[in-house]
């Protein structure tokens, strides 16, 4: 008994030191990573116009938030973003489900060629085609509308690819059982495939929401009124240095716009990270 | 009987096409058609009301190559990609290993790494503005404490691009961490135990077992990082606007500027085609790599 303990203990002590280094390294990196947020919070609570020293004793104030809130139609921007994100996600879910189903379960001439074209779209970024897409959206009369911002993203190659993979992994026996019970193709899709792919849907939805909530360049190009402008564009107009607002006010505005997102993330953090992990986008 | 089967097969094929049609139609309208239209327009001169646009062959392209800005922007983007890709992958891997290890307050550490991912790039740029502001910014406060002169990090050519690069790394590392975390969960813990019993140290285990097993994830992350190095330019609008003197200008920002600030869409189109060609080459390389992996299996 005694000999076993002594023979193991020197080996045990080494990993312990490793663990300390791990914890310290992980912590330092975490603090560095979160520090821009912390500093911005601190700056936002300083009276505007004062020179920002590293003087942590100065009194805190909410006046920047009040000023920012009254200066910009945030509620409108916020609503625009929610409408936009919902519209895009709804379009993506419908289109990608149908197309993913077609590529997973139907045999048709030219299917594989078309699928390679779909995959190619992963590399033809909508961001790169801004010039032509701007012309197309204008011709369709969709300039400065939520649909105009959202339409180019709805047929998402990433979504089609993910759902095709998910549908392919559903055992064919389930489908046959449903068919025997008299389900149509649409019934099979709705009752067998969609429920089986639920984790993939969740992960895809979260990625899509995060992406389009944060999207900037394309909305900047196709909007020009406060009625359609999303939060990101509103924030960029407000934060532009040439408007002469100081760093405390910019920080307050930034925090105001990201607060809903941060709160949502904190509540759904586990699901969010878990969704990514489970979907295993590998 | 045979005829019946034939008919059934035809019906299914038609059904398949119908299901895929809406997505394919939108994709054609906003990806394939614009790509071809961009190529077409890149071959014509800029039309004005007095002078309609005429066929110019490859003139727009040779204009680009003759423009020193092109070479500055292209090399900026190469540096941008060359630094953000490996450094982000390195941080992502370190974060994943740490967020997966048994350390105190692991969930705080995880969310600290991941938080930048959920922020808009515009907001991230605003947060970093406070770091980079000359004299008042956090960096200058710290270096000033040690007696250094205030530096205009965003305003001088030597440091503008580096400042942009740091924000990108900060933003995307946590996102890539997720994919490594997912992959780490699939590696059986017995493997580490077995390696330990065989006398393999930690470094050997990481290098000889972990990294090869994570290779598919690394390829995936690499391709995403590559695409990001073209796509992630929003922070330029806040931090530098590509300046000073083009020192931090990246390709996509330049395309936007040519098309929407100088209204020179033929040259923007030519530049877009060059980017699409590069992305196409990346796509081919990735498909090859994936193919090789499946052969290997």
Coordinates of C-alpha atoms in Angstrom, one line a residue:
Chain A
X1 CA 0.0 0.0 0.0
X2 CA 2.6 2.4 1.1
X3 CA 4.9 1.7 -1.8
X4 CA 2.1 2.3 -4.3
X5 CA 1.5 5.8 -2.9
X6 CA 5.1 6.8 -3.0
X7 CA 5.6 5.5 -6.6
X8 CA 2.6 7.5 -7.8
X9 CA 3.0 10.7 -5.9
X10 CA 5.9 12.3 -7.8
X11 CA 4.0 11.8 -11.1
X12 CA 0.9 13.3 -9.5
X13 CA 2.7 16.4 -8.4
X14 CA 3.9 17.4 -11.9
X15 CA 0.4 17.7 -13.5
X16 CA -0.6 19.8 -10.5
X17 CA 1.9 22.4 -11.5
X18 CA 0.6 22.2 -15.0
X19 CA -2.9 22.8 -13.7
X20 CA -1.8 26.0 -11.9
X21 CA -0.2 27.3 -15.1
X22 CA -3.3 26.4 -17.1
X23 CA -5.6 28.2 -14.7
X24 CA -3.3 31.3 -14.6
X25 CA -2.9 31.4 -18.3
X26 CA -6.6 30.9 -19.0
X27 CA -7.5 33.6 -16.5
X28 CA -5.0 36.2 -17.8
X29 CA -6.2 35.6 -21.4
X30 CA -9.9 35.8 -20.2
X31 CA -9.2 39.1 -18.5
X32 CA -7.4 40.5 -21.5
X33 CA -10.2 39.4 -23.8
X34 CA -12.9 41.0 -21.7
X35 CA -11.0 44.2 -20.9
X36 CA -12.2 46.3 -23.8
X37 CA -15.8 45.8 -22.6
X38 CA -14.8 46.6 -19.0
X39 CA -12.9 49.8 -19.9
X40 CA -15.8 50.9 -22.2
X41 CA -18.2 50.4 -19.3
X42 CA -16.0 52.5 -17.1
X43 CA -15.6 55.2 -19.7
X44 CA -19.3 55.4 -20.3
X45 CA -19.9 56.1 -16.6
X46 CA -17.5 59.0 -16.6
X47 CA -18.9 62.6 -17.0
X48 CA -18.6 63.5 -20.7
X49 CA -16.0 66.1 -21.6
X50 CA -13.7 65.3 -18.8
X51 CA -10.2 64.1 -19.6
X52 CA -10.2 60.4 -19.1
X53 CA -7.4 59.6 -16.7
X54 CA -7.0 56.3 -15.0
X55 CA -8.4 57.9 -12.0
X56 CA -10.8 55.4 -10.6
X57 CA -11.9 57.6 -7.7
X58 CA -14.0 60.0 -9.8
X59 CA -17.7 59.8 -9.4
X60 CA -19.8 57.7 -11.8
X61 CA -22.7 59.1 -13.7
X62 CA -25.4 57.9 -16.1
X63 CA -25.7 61.2 -17.9
X64 CA -24.0 59.8 -21.0
X65 CA -26.6 57.1 -21.3
X66 CA -29.4 59.6 -20.9
X67 CA -27.9 61.8 -23.6
X68 CA -27.3 59.0 -26.0
X69 CA -30.8 57.6 -25.5
X70 CA -32.4 61.0 -26.4
X71 CA -30.1 61.8 -29.2
X72 CA -30.8 58.8 -31.5
X73 CA -34.0 56.9 -32.4
X74 CA -32.6 53.6 -30.9
X75 CA -36.0 52.0 -30.5
X76 CA -36.6 52.4 -34.2
X77 CA -33.2 51.0 -35.1
X78 CA -33.7 48.2 -32.7
X79 CA -37.1 47.3 -34.2
X80 CA -35.6 47.5 -37.7
X81 CA -32.9 45.0 -36.7
X82 CA -35.4 42.6 -35.1
X83 CA -37.6 42.7 -38.2
X84 CA -34.7 42.2 -40.5
X85 CA -33.2 39.3 -38.6
X86 CA -36.6 37.6 -38.3
X87 CA -37.3 38.0 -42.0
X88 CA -33.9 36.6 -43.0
X89 CA -34.2 33.7 -40.7
X90 CA -37.7 32.8 -41.8
X91 CA -36.7 32.9 -45.4
X92 CA -33.6 30.9 -44.8
X93 CA -35.5 28.2 -42.8
X94 CA -38.1 27.7 -45.5
X95 CA -35.8 27.8 -48.5
X96 CA -32.9 25.8 -47.0
X97 CA -35.2 23.1 -45.6
X98 CA -36.8 22.5 -49.0
X99 CA -33.5 22.6 -50.9
X100 CA -31.7 20.5 -48.3
X101 CA -34.5 17.9 -48.5
X102 CA -34.2 17.8 -52.3
X103 CA -30.5 17.3 -52.2
X104 CA -30.7 14.7 -49.5
X105 CA -33.5 12.5 -50.6
X106 CA -34.4 13.0 -54.3
X107 CA -32.6 11.7 -57.3
X108 CA -32.7 14.1 -60.2
X109 CA -30.7 14.7 -63.3
X110 CA -27.8 17.2 -62.6
X111 CA -28.3 17.1 -58.9
X112 CA -24.6 16.7 -58.0
X113 CA -23.5 19.4 -60.4
X114 CA -26.1 21.8 -59.0
X115 CA -25.0 20.9 -55.5
X116 CA -21.4 21.8 -56.3
X117 CA -22.6 25.1 -57.6
X118 CA -24.4 25.6 -54.3
X119 CA -21.2 24.9 -52.4
X120 CA -19.3 27.3 -54.7
X121 CA -21.7 30.0 -53.4
X122 CA -20.0 29.6 -50.0
X123 CA -17.1 31.3 -51.6
X124 CA -18.9 33.9 -53.6
X125 CA -19.5 36.1 -50.7
X126 CA -22.5 38.4 -50.9
X127 CA -20.2 41.1 -49.4
X128 CA -18.0 41.0 -52.5
X129 CA -20.8 41.4 -54.9
X130 CA -22.1 44.6 -53.4
X131 CA -21.8 46.6 -56.6
X132 CA -24.1 44.4 -58.7
X133 CA -26.4 43.4 -55.9
X134 CA -27.0 47.1 -55.2
X135 CA -28.0 47.5 -58.9
X136 CA -30.3 44.4 -58.7
X137 CA -32.0 45.5 -55.5
X138 CA -32.5 49.0 -56.8
X139 CA -34.0 47.6 -60.1
X140 CA -36.4 45.4 -58.1
X141 CA -37.6 48.6 -56.3
X142 CA -36.4 47.2 -53.0
X143 CA -33.8 49.9 -52.1
X144 CA -34.2 51.0 -48.5
X145 CA -36.5 48.2 -47.5
X146 CA -36.0 45.3 -45.1
X147 CA -36.7 42.8 -47.9
X148 CA -33.9 44.5 -49.9
X149 CA -31.4 44.0 -47.2
X150 CA -32.5 40.4 -46.5
X151 CA -33.2 38.9 -49.9
X152 CA -29.6 38.2 -50.9
X153 CA -29.0 36.2 -47.8
X154 CA -32.1 34.0 -47.9
X155 CA -30.8 31.2 -50.1
X156 CA -27.9 30.3 -47.8
X157 CA -25.5 27.7 -49.1
X158 CA -24.3 27.1 -45.6
X159 CA -27.9 26.3 -44.5
X160 CA -28.6 24.0 -47.4
X161 CA -25.4 22.2 -46.8
X162 CA -26.0 21.8 -43.0
X163 CA -29.6 20.6 -43.4
X164 CA -28.7 18.2 -46.3
X165 CA -26.2 16.6 -44.0
X166 CA -28.7 16.4 -41.1
X167 CA -31.4 14.9 -43.3
X168 CA -29.0 12.4 -44.8
X169 CA -28.2 11.0 -41.3
X170 CA -31.9 10.3 -40.7
X171 CA -32.5 6.5 -41.0
X172 CA -34.5 5.7 -44.1
X173 CA -36.7 3.2 -42.1
X174 CA -38.3 6.2 -40.3
X175 CA -39.3 7.6 -43.6
X176 CA -40.7 4.3 -44.8
X177 CA -42.7 3.8 -41.6
X178 CA -44.3 7.3 -42.1
X179 CA -44.9 6.5 -45.7
X180 CA -46.8 3.3 -44.8
X181 CA -49.0 5.3 -42.5
X182 CA -49.9 7.3 -45.6
X183 CA -47.8 10.5 -45.3
X184 CA -47.2 12.5 -48.4
X185 CA -43.7 13.9 -49.2
X186 CA -44.5 17.1 -47.4
X187 CA -45.8 15.1 -44.4
X188 CA -42.6 13.0 -44.3
X189 CA -40.5 16.2 -44.3
X190 CA -42.6 17.9 -41.7
X191 CA -43.1 14.9 -39.3
X192 CA -39.9 12.9 -39.7
X193 CA -37.0 15.0 -41.0
X194 CA -37.6 18.4 -39.5
X195 CA -38.0 17.1 -35.9
X196 CA -34.9 14.9 -36.3
X197 CA -32.8 17.9 -37.3
X198 CA -33.9 20.1 -34.4
X199 CA -30.5 20.6 -32.9
X200 CA -29.1 21.6 -36.3
X201 CA -32.0 24.1 -36.8
X202 CA -31.2 25.6 -33.4
X203 CA -27.5 26.0 -34.1
X204 CA -28.2 27.4 -37.5
X205 CA -30.7 29.9 -36.2
X206 CA -28.3 31.2 -33.6
X207 CA -25.5 31.6 -36.1
X208 CA -27.9 33.3 -38.5
X209 CA -29.3 35.7 -35.9
X210 CA -25.8 36.6 -34.6
X211 CA -24.5 37.1 -38.2
X212 CA -27.3 39.3 -39.4
X213 CA -27.7 41.3 -36.2
X214 CA -24.1 42.3 -36.6
X215 CA -24.1 42.8 -40.4
X216 CA -23.0 46.2 -41.5
X217 CA -21.6 46.8 -45.0
X218 CA -24.6 45.7 -47.0
X219 CA -27.2 47.4 -44.9
X220 CA -25.1 50.6 -45.0
X221 CA -25.2 50.4 -48.8
X222 CA -28.9 49.7 -49.3
X223 CA -30.5 51.8 -46.6
X224 CA -30.7 55.6 -46.4
X225 CA -33.5 56.3 -43.9
X226 CA -34.0 55.9 -40.2
X227 CA -37.1 53.8 -41.0
X228 CA -35.0 50.9 -42.3
X229 CA -31.5 51.4 -40.9
X230 CA -30.4 48.6 -38.5
X231 CA -28.6 49.2 -35.2
X232 CA -25.1 48.7 -36.6
X233 CA -25.5 51.4 -39.2
X234 CA -27.2 53.7 -36.7
X235 CA -24.3 53.2 -34.3
X236 CA -21.7 53.8 -37.0
X237 CA -23.3 57.1 -38.0
X238 CA -23.4 58.2 -34.3
X239 CA -19.9 57.1 -33.5
X240 CA -18.2 58.7 -36.5
X241 CA -15.3 60.7 -35.1
X242 CA -16.1 63.7 -37.3
X243 CA -19.3 64.3 -35.3
X244 CA -17.1 65.4 -32.5
X245 CA -18.7 63.2 -29.7
X246 CA -16.2 62.1 -27.1
X247 CA -15.2 58.7 -26.1
X248 CA -17.5 58.5 -23.1
X249 CA -20.6 59.2 -25.2
X250 CA -19.4 56.7 -27.9
X251 CA -18.9 54.1 -25.2
X252 CA -22.3 54.7 -23.8
X253 CA -23.9 54.4 -27.2
X254 CA -22.0 51.2 -27.9
X255 CA -23.1 49.6 -24.7
X256 CA -26.7 50.7 -25.2
X257 CA -26.8 48.9 -28.6
X258 CA -25.0 45.7 -27.4
X259 CA -26.8 45.4 -24.1
X260 CA -29.8 43.4 -25.4
X261 CA -27.4 41.0 -27.2
X262 CA -25.2 40.6 -24.1
X263 CA -28.2 39.9 -21.9
X264 CA -29.6 37.4 -24.3
X265 CA -26.1 35.7 -24.5
X266 CA -25.8 35.5 -20.8
X267 CA -29.2 33.9 -20.4
X268 CA -28.8 31.5 -23.3
X269 CA -25.1 31.0 -23.0
X270 CA -25.2 27.3 -22.2
X271 CA -27.7 26.7 -25.1
X272 CA -25.7 28.9 -27.4
X273 CA -22.4 27.1 -26.9
X274 CA -24.1 23.7 -26.6
X275 CA -25.9 24.3 -29.9
X276 CA -22.6 24.9 -31.6
X277 CA -21.0 21.9 -30.0
X278 CA -23.9 19.5 -30.8
X279 CA -24.4 20.6 -34.3
X280 CA -20.7 19.7 -34.7
X281 CA -20.2 21.9 -37.8
X282 CA -17.1 20.0 -38.8
Chain B
X1 CA -44.6 -2.4 -64.7
X2 CA -41.3 -1.0 -66.0
X3 CA -43.2 1.9 -67.4
X4 CA -44.8 2.6 -64.0
X5 CA -41.4 2.7 -62.3
X6 CA -40.1 5.0 -65.0
X7 CA -43.0 7.3 -64.5
X8 CA -42.5 7.3 -60.7
X9 CA -38.9 8.1 -61.1
X10 CA -39.7 11.0 -63.4
X11 CA -42.2 12.3 -60.9
X12 CA -39.7 12.2 -58.1
X13 CA -37.1 14.0 -60.2
X14 CA -39.6 16.7 -61.0
X15 CA -40.5 17.0 -57.3
X16 CA -36.8 17.3 -56.3
X17 CA -36.4 20.1 -58.8
X18 CA -39.4 21.9 -57.5
X19 CA -38.2 21.7 -53.9
X20 CA -34.8 23.1 -54.8
X21 CA -36.1 25.7 -57.3
X22 CA -36.9 28.6 -55.0
X23 CA -33.5 28.5 -53.3
X24 CA -31.7 28.0 -56.7
X25 CA -33.6 31.0 -58.2
X26 CA -32.6 33.4 -55.4
X27 CA -29.1 32.1 -55.5
X28 CA -28.9 32.7 -59.2
X29 CA -30.3 36.2 -58.8
X30 CA -27.9 37.3 -56.0
X31 CA -24.8 35.2 -56.5
X32 CA -24.4 33.7 -60.0
X33 CA -25.9 36.4 -62.1
X34 CA -24.1 39.2 -60.2
X35 CA -20.8 37.4 -60.5
X36 CA -21.2 37.1 -64.3
X37 CA -22.5 40.7 -64.5
X38 CA -19.5 41.9 -62.6
X39 CA -17.2 40.2 -65.1
X40 CA -19.1 41.7 -68.0
X41 CA -19.1 45.2 -66.5
X42 CA -15.4 45.0 -65.7
X43 CA -14.8 45.0 -69.4
X44 CA -16.4 48.3 -70.1
X45 CA -15.5 52.0 -69.4
X46 CA -17.5 54.1 -67.0
X47 CA -20.5 55.6 -68.8
X48 CA -21.5 59.2 -68.3
X49 CA -24.5 61.0 -69.7
X50 CA -22.3 62.6 -72.4
X51 CA -20.2 59.6 -73.1
X52 CA -21.8 56.2 -73.0
X53 CA -19.7 53.3 -71.8
X54 CA -17.7 51.5 -74.4
X55 CA -16.0 48.1 -74.5
X56 CA -12.6 48.5 -73.0
X57 CA -11.2 44.9 -73.0
X58 CA -8.9 44.4 -70.1
X59 CA -8.1 48.1 -69.7
X60 CA -9.7 48.3 -66.3
X61 CA -7.5 45.5 -65.1
X62 CA -4.3 47.1 -66.5
X63 CA -5.4 50.4 -64.9
X64 CA -5.6 48.6 -61.5
X65 CA -2.1 47.0 -62.0
X66 CA -0.7 50.4 -62.8
X67 CA -2.2 52.0 -59.8
X68 CA 0.2 52.0 -56.8
X69 CA -2.9 52.0 -54.5
X70 CA -3.7 48.5 -55.8
X71 CA -0.3 47.1 -54.7
X72 CA -0.6 48.8 -51.3
X73 CA -4.1 47.5 -50.7
X74 CA -3.2 44.0 -52.0
X75 CA -0.1 43.7 -49.8
X76 CA -2.0 45.2 -46.8
X77 CA -4.6 42.4 -47.3
X78 CA -1.9 39.8 -47.6
X79 CA -0.3 41.0 -44.4
X80 CA -3.7 41.1 -42.8
X81 CA -4.5 37.5 -43.8
X82 CA -0.9 36.3 -43.1
X83 CA -1.1 37.5 -39.5
X84 CA -4.8 37.2 -38.5
X85 CA -5.1 33.6 -39.7
X86 CA -2.3 31.8 -37.8
X87 CA -2.6 34.0 -34.7
X88 CA -6.3 33.5 -34.5
X89 CA -6.0 29.8 -34.9
X90 CA -3.3 29.7 -32.3
X91 CA -5.4 31.6 -29.8
X92 CA -8.5 29.6 -30.7
X93 CA -6.7 26.3 -29.9
X94 CA -5.2 27.6 -26.7
X95 CA -8.6 28.9 -25.6
X96 CA -10.3 25.6 -26.5
X97 CA -7.7 23.6 -24.6
X98 CA -8.1 25.8 -21.5
X99 CA -11.9 26.1 -21.7
X100 CA -12.0 22.3 -21.9
X101 CA -9.6 21.7 -19.0
X102 CA -10.7 21.5 -15.4
X103 CA -9.9 25.0 -14.1
X104 CA -11.7 27.1 -11.6
X105 CA -14.5 29.4 -13.0
X106 CA -14.4 27.7 -16.3
X107 CA -17.7 29.0 -17.5
X108 CA -16.6 32.6 -16.9
X109 CA -13.4 32.0 -18.9
X110 CA -15.5 30.4 -21.7
X111 CA -17.8 33.4 -22.0
X112 CA -15.0 35.9 -21.8
X113 CA -13.4 34.3 -24.8
X114 CA -16.7 34.0 -26.7
X115 CA -18.2 37.4 -25.9
X116 CA -16.4 39.3 -28.7
X117 CA -17.9 36.9 -31.2
X118 CA -21.5 38.1 -30.5
X119 CA -20.7 41.8 -30.8
X120 CA -21.1 43.7 -34.0
X121 CA -17.7 44.6 -35.6
X122 CA -18.8 48.2 -35.5
X123 CA -19.3 48.0 -31.7
X124 CA -16.0 46.2 -31.3
X125 CA -14.3 49.0 -33.2
X126 CA -15.9 51.5 -30.8
X127 CA -14.7 49.6 -27.8
X128 CA -11.2 49.5 -29.1
X129 CA -11.3 53.2 -30.0
X130 CA -10.8 53.8 -26.3
X131 CA -7.7 51.7 -26.3
X132 CA -6.1 53.5 -29.3
X133 CA -7.0 57.1 -28.6
X134 CA -3.7 59.1 -28.4
X135 CA -2.8 60.3 -24.9
X136 CA -6.2 59.4 -23.3
X137 CA -6.5 55.8 -24.5
X138 CA -5.8 52.8 -22.4
X139 CA -2.6 51.9 -24.2
X140 CA -1.1 55.3 -23.9
X141 CA -2.0 55.5 -20.3
X142 CA -0.1 52.3 -19.6
X143 CA 2.9 53.2 -21.8
X144 CA 2.8 56.7 -20.4
X145 CA 3.1 55.3 -16.9
X146 CA 6.5 54.0 -18.0
X147 CA 7.4 57.3 -19.5
X148 CA 6.7 56.7 -23.1
X149 CA 5.4 59.5 -25.4
X150 CA 1.8 59.4 -26.5
X151 CA 1.4 57.6 -29.8
X152 CA -1.3 58.1 -32.5
X153 CA -1.8 54.4 -33.0
X154 CA -4.5 54.7 -35.7
X155 CA -3.1 57.9 -37.2
X156 CA 0.4 56.8 -38.2
X157 CA 1.2 54.5 -41.1
X158 CA 3.5 52.2 -39.1
X159 CA 0.9 51.1 -36.5
X160 CA -2.6 51.6 -38.2
X161 CA -2.7 48.2 -39.9
X162 CA -1.4 46.4 -36.8
X163 CA -4.2 48.1 -34.7
X164 CA -6.8 46.8 -37.2
X165 CA -5.3 43.3 -37.1
X166 CA -5.4 43.1 -33.3
X167 CA -9.2 44.0 -33.3
X168 CA -9.8 41.2 -35.9
X169 CA -7.9 38.6 -33.9
X170 CA -9.8 39.6 -30.8
X171 CA -13.1 39.3 -32.6
X172 CA -12.7 36.0 -34.4
X173 CA -10.5 33.8 -32.0
X174 CA -13.5 33.0 -29.7
X175 CA -15.6 32.0 -32.6
X176 CA -13.0 29.5 -33.9
X177 CA -12.5 28.2 -30.3
X178 CA -16.1 26.8 -30.5
X179 CA -15.1 24.5 -33.4
X180 CA -12.1 23.3 -31.6
X181 CA -14.1 22.7 -28.4
X182 CA -16.6 20.7 -30.4
X183 CA -13.8 18.6 -31.9
X184 CA -12.2 18.1 -28.5
X185 CA -15.4 16.6 -27.1
X186 CA -15.2 13.8 -29.7
X187 CA -11.7 12.7 -28.7
X188 CA -12.0 9.9 -26.2
X189 CA -10.3 10.6 -22.8
X190 CA -8.8 7.1 -22.8
X191 CA -6.4 8.3 -25.5
X192 CA -4.8 10.8 -23.0
X193 CA -4.6 8.0 -20.4
X194 CA -3.1 5.6 -22.8
X195 CA -0.5 8.2 -23.9
X196 CA 0.3 8.9 -20.2
X197 CA 0.8 5.2 -19.5
X198 CA 3.1 4.9 -22.5
X199 CA 5.1 7.7 -20.9
X200 CA 4.3 10.4 -23.4
X201 CA 4.5 13.9 -21.8
X202 CA 2.0 16.6 -22.3
X203 CA 3.8 18.2 -25.2
X204 CA 4.2 15.0 -27.0
X205 CA 0.6 14.1 -26.5
X206 CA -0.5 17.5 -27.9
X207 CA 1.8 17.4 -30.8
X208 CA 1.6 13.8 -31.9
X209 CA -2.0 12.9 -31.0
X210 CA -4.1 15.9 -30.4
X211 CA -3.1 18.2 -33.3
X212 CA -3.3 15.4 -35.9
X213 CA -6.8 14.5 -34.7
X214 CA -7.8 18.1 -34.8
X215 CA -6.5 18.5 -38.4
X216 CA -10.0 18.5 -40.1
X217 CA -11.1 21.2 -37.7
X218 CA -8.0 23.2 -38.4
X219 CA -8.7 23.0 -42.1
X220 CA -12.3 24.2 -41.6
X221 CA -11.2 27.0 -39.3
X222 CA -8.4 27.9 -41.8
X223 CA -10.8 28.3 -44.7
X224 CA -13.2 30.4 -42.5
X225 CA -10.3 32.6 -41.4
X226 CA -9.3 33.0 -45.0
X227 CA -12.8 34.1 -46.0
X228 CA -12.9 36.5 -42.9
X229 CA -9.7 38.1 -44.0
X230 CA -11.6 39.3 -47.1
X231 CA -14.9 39.9 -45.3
X232 CA -14.0 41.5 -42.0
X233 CA -13.5 45.2 -42.8
X234 CA -16.4 46.9 -40.8
X235 CA -14.0 48.2 -38.2
X236 CA -12.1 50.2 -40.8
X237 CA -15.1 52.5 -41.1
X238 CA -14.8 53.5 -37.5
X239 CA -11.1 53.2 -36.8
X240 CA -9.0 54.4 -39.7
X241 CA -11.1 54.6 -42.9
X242 CA -8.2 52.9 -44.6
X243 CA -5.8 55.7 -43.8
X244 CA -3.5 57.3 -43.2
X245 CA -2.4 57.4 -46.8
X246 CA -3.9 53.9 -47.5
X247 CA -1.7 52.3 -44.9
X248 CA -4.6 50.2 -43.4
X249 CA -6.8 50.0 -46.5
X250 CA -8.1 46.5 -47.3
X251 CA -9.5 45.2 -50.6
X252 CA -13.2 45.0 -49.8
X253 CA -13.1 48.5 -48.3
X254 CA -11.3 49.8 -51.4
X255 CA -14.0 48.2 -53.6
X256 CA -16.7 49.9 -51.5
X257 CA -14.8 53.2 -51.8
X258 CA -14.4 53.0 -55.5
X259 CA -18.0 52.0 -56.1
X260 CA -19.9 54.1 -53.6
X261 CA -17.6 57.1 -52.8
X262 CA -15.9 57.7 -56.2
X263 CA -18.7 56.1 -58.3
X264 CA -16.1 54.2 -60.4
X265 CA -17.9 50.9 -60.7
X266 CA -15.9 49.5 -63.7
X267 CA -12.7 49.5 -61.7
X268 CA -14.6 48.2 -58.6
X269 CA -15.9 45.4 -60.8
X270 CA -12.5 44.5 -62.0
X271 CA -11.2 44.4 -58.5
X272 CA -14.2 42.2 -57.4
X273 CA -13.4 39.7 -60.2
X274 CA -9.8 39.5 -58.9
X275 CA -11.1 38.7 -55.4
X276 CA -13.6 36.1 -56.8
X277 CA -10.7 34.4 -58.7
X278 CA -8.7 34.2 -55.5
X279 CA -11.7 32.9 -53.5
X280 CA -12.3 30.4 -56.3
X281 CA -8.7 29.1 -56.0
X282 CA -9.2 28.7 -52.3
X283 CA -12.4 26.8 -52.9
X284 CA -10.6 24.4 -55.3
X285 CA -7.8 23.8 -52.8
X286 CA -10.4 23.1 -50.0
X287 CA -12.4 20.7 -52.1
X288 CA -9.1 18.9 -52.9
X289 CA -8.2 18.7 -49.2
X290 CA -11.6 17.4 -48.2
X291 CA -11.4 14.8 -51.0
X292 CA -8.0 13.7 -49.8
X293 CA -9.3 13.3 -46.2
X294 CA -12.1 11.0 -47.4
X295 CA -9.7 8.9 -49.4
X296 CA -7.6 8.6 -46.3
X297 CA -10.6 7.3 -44.4

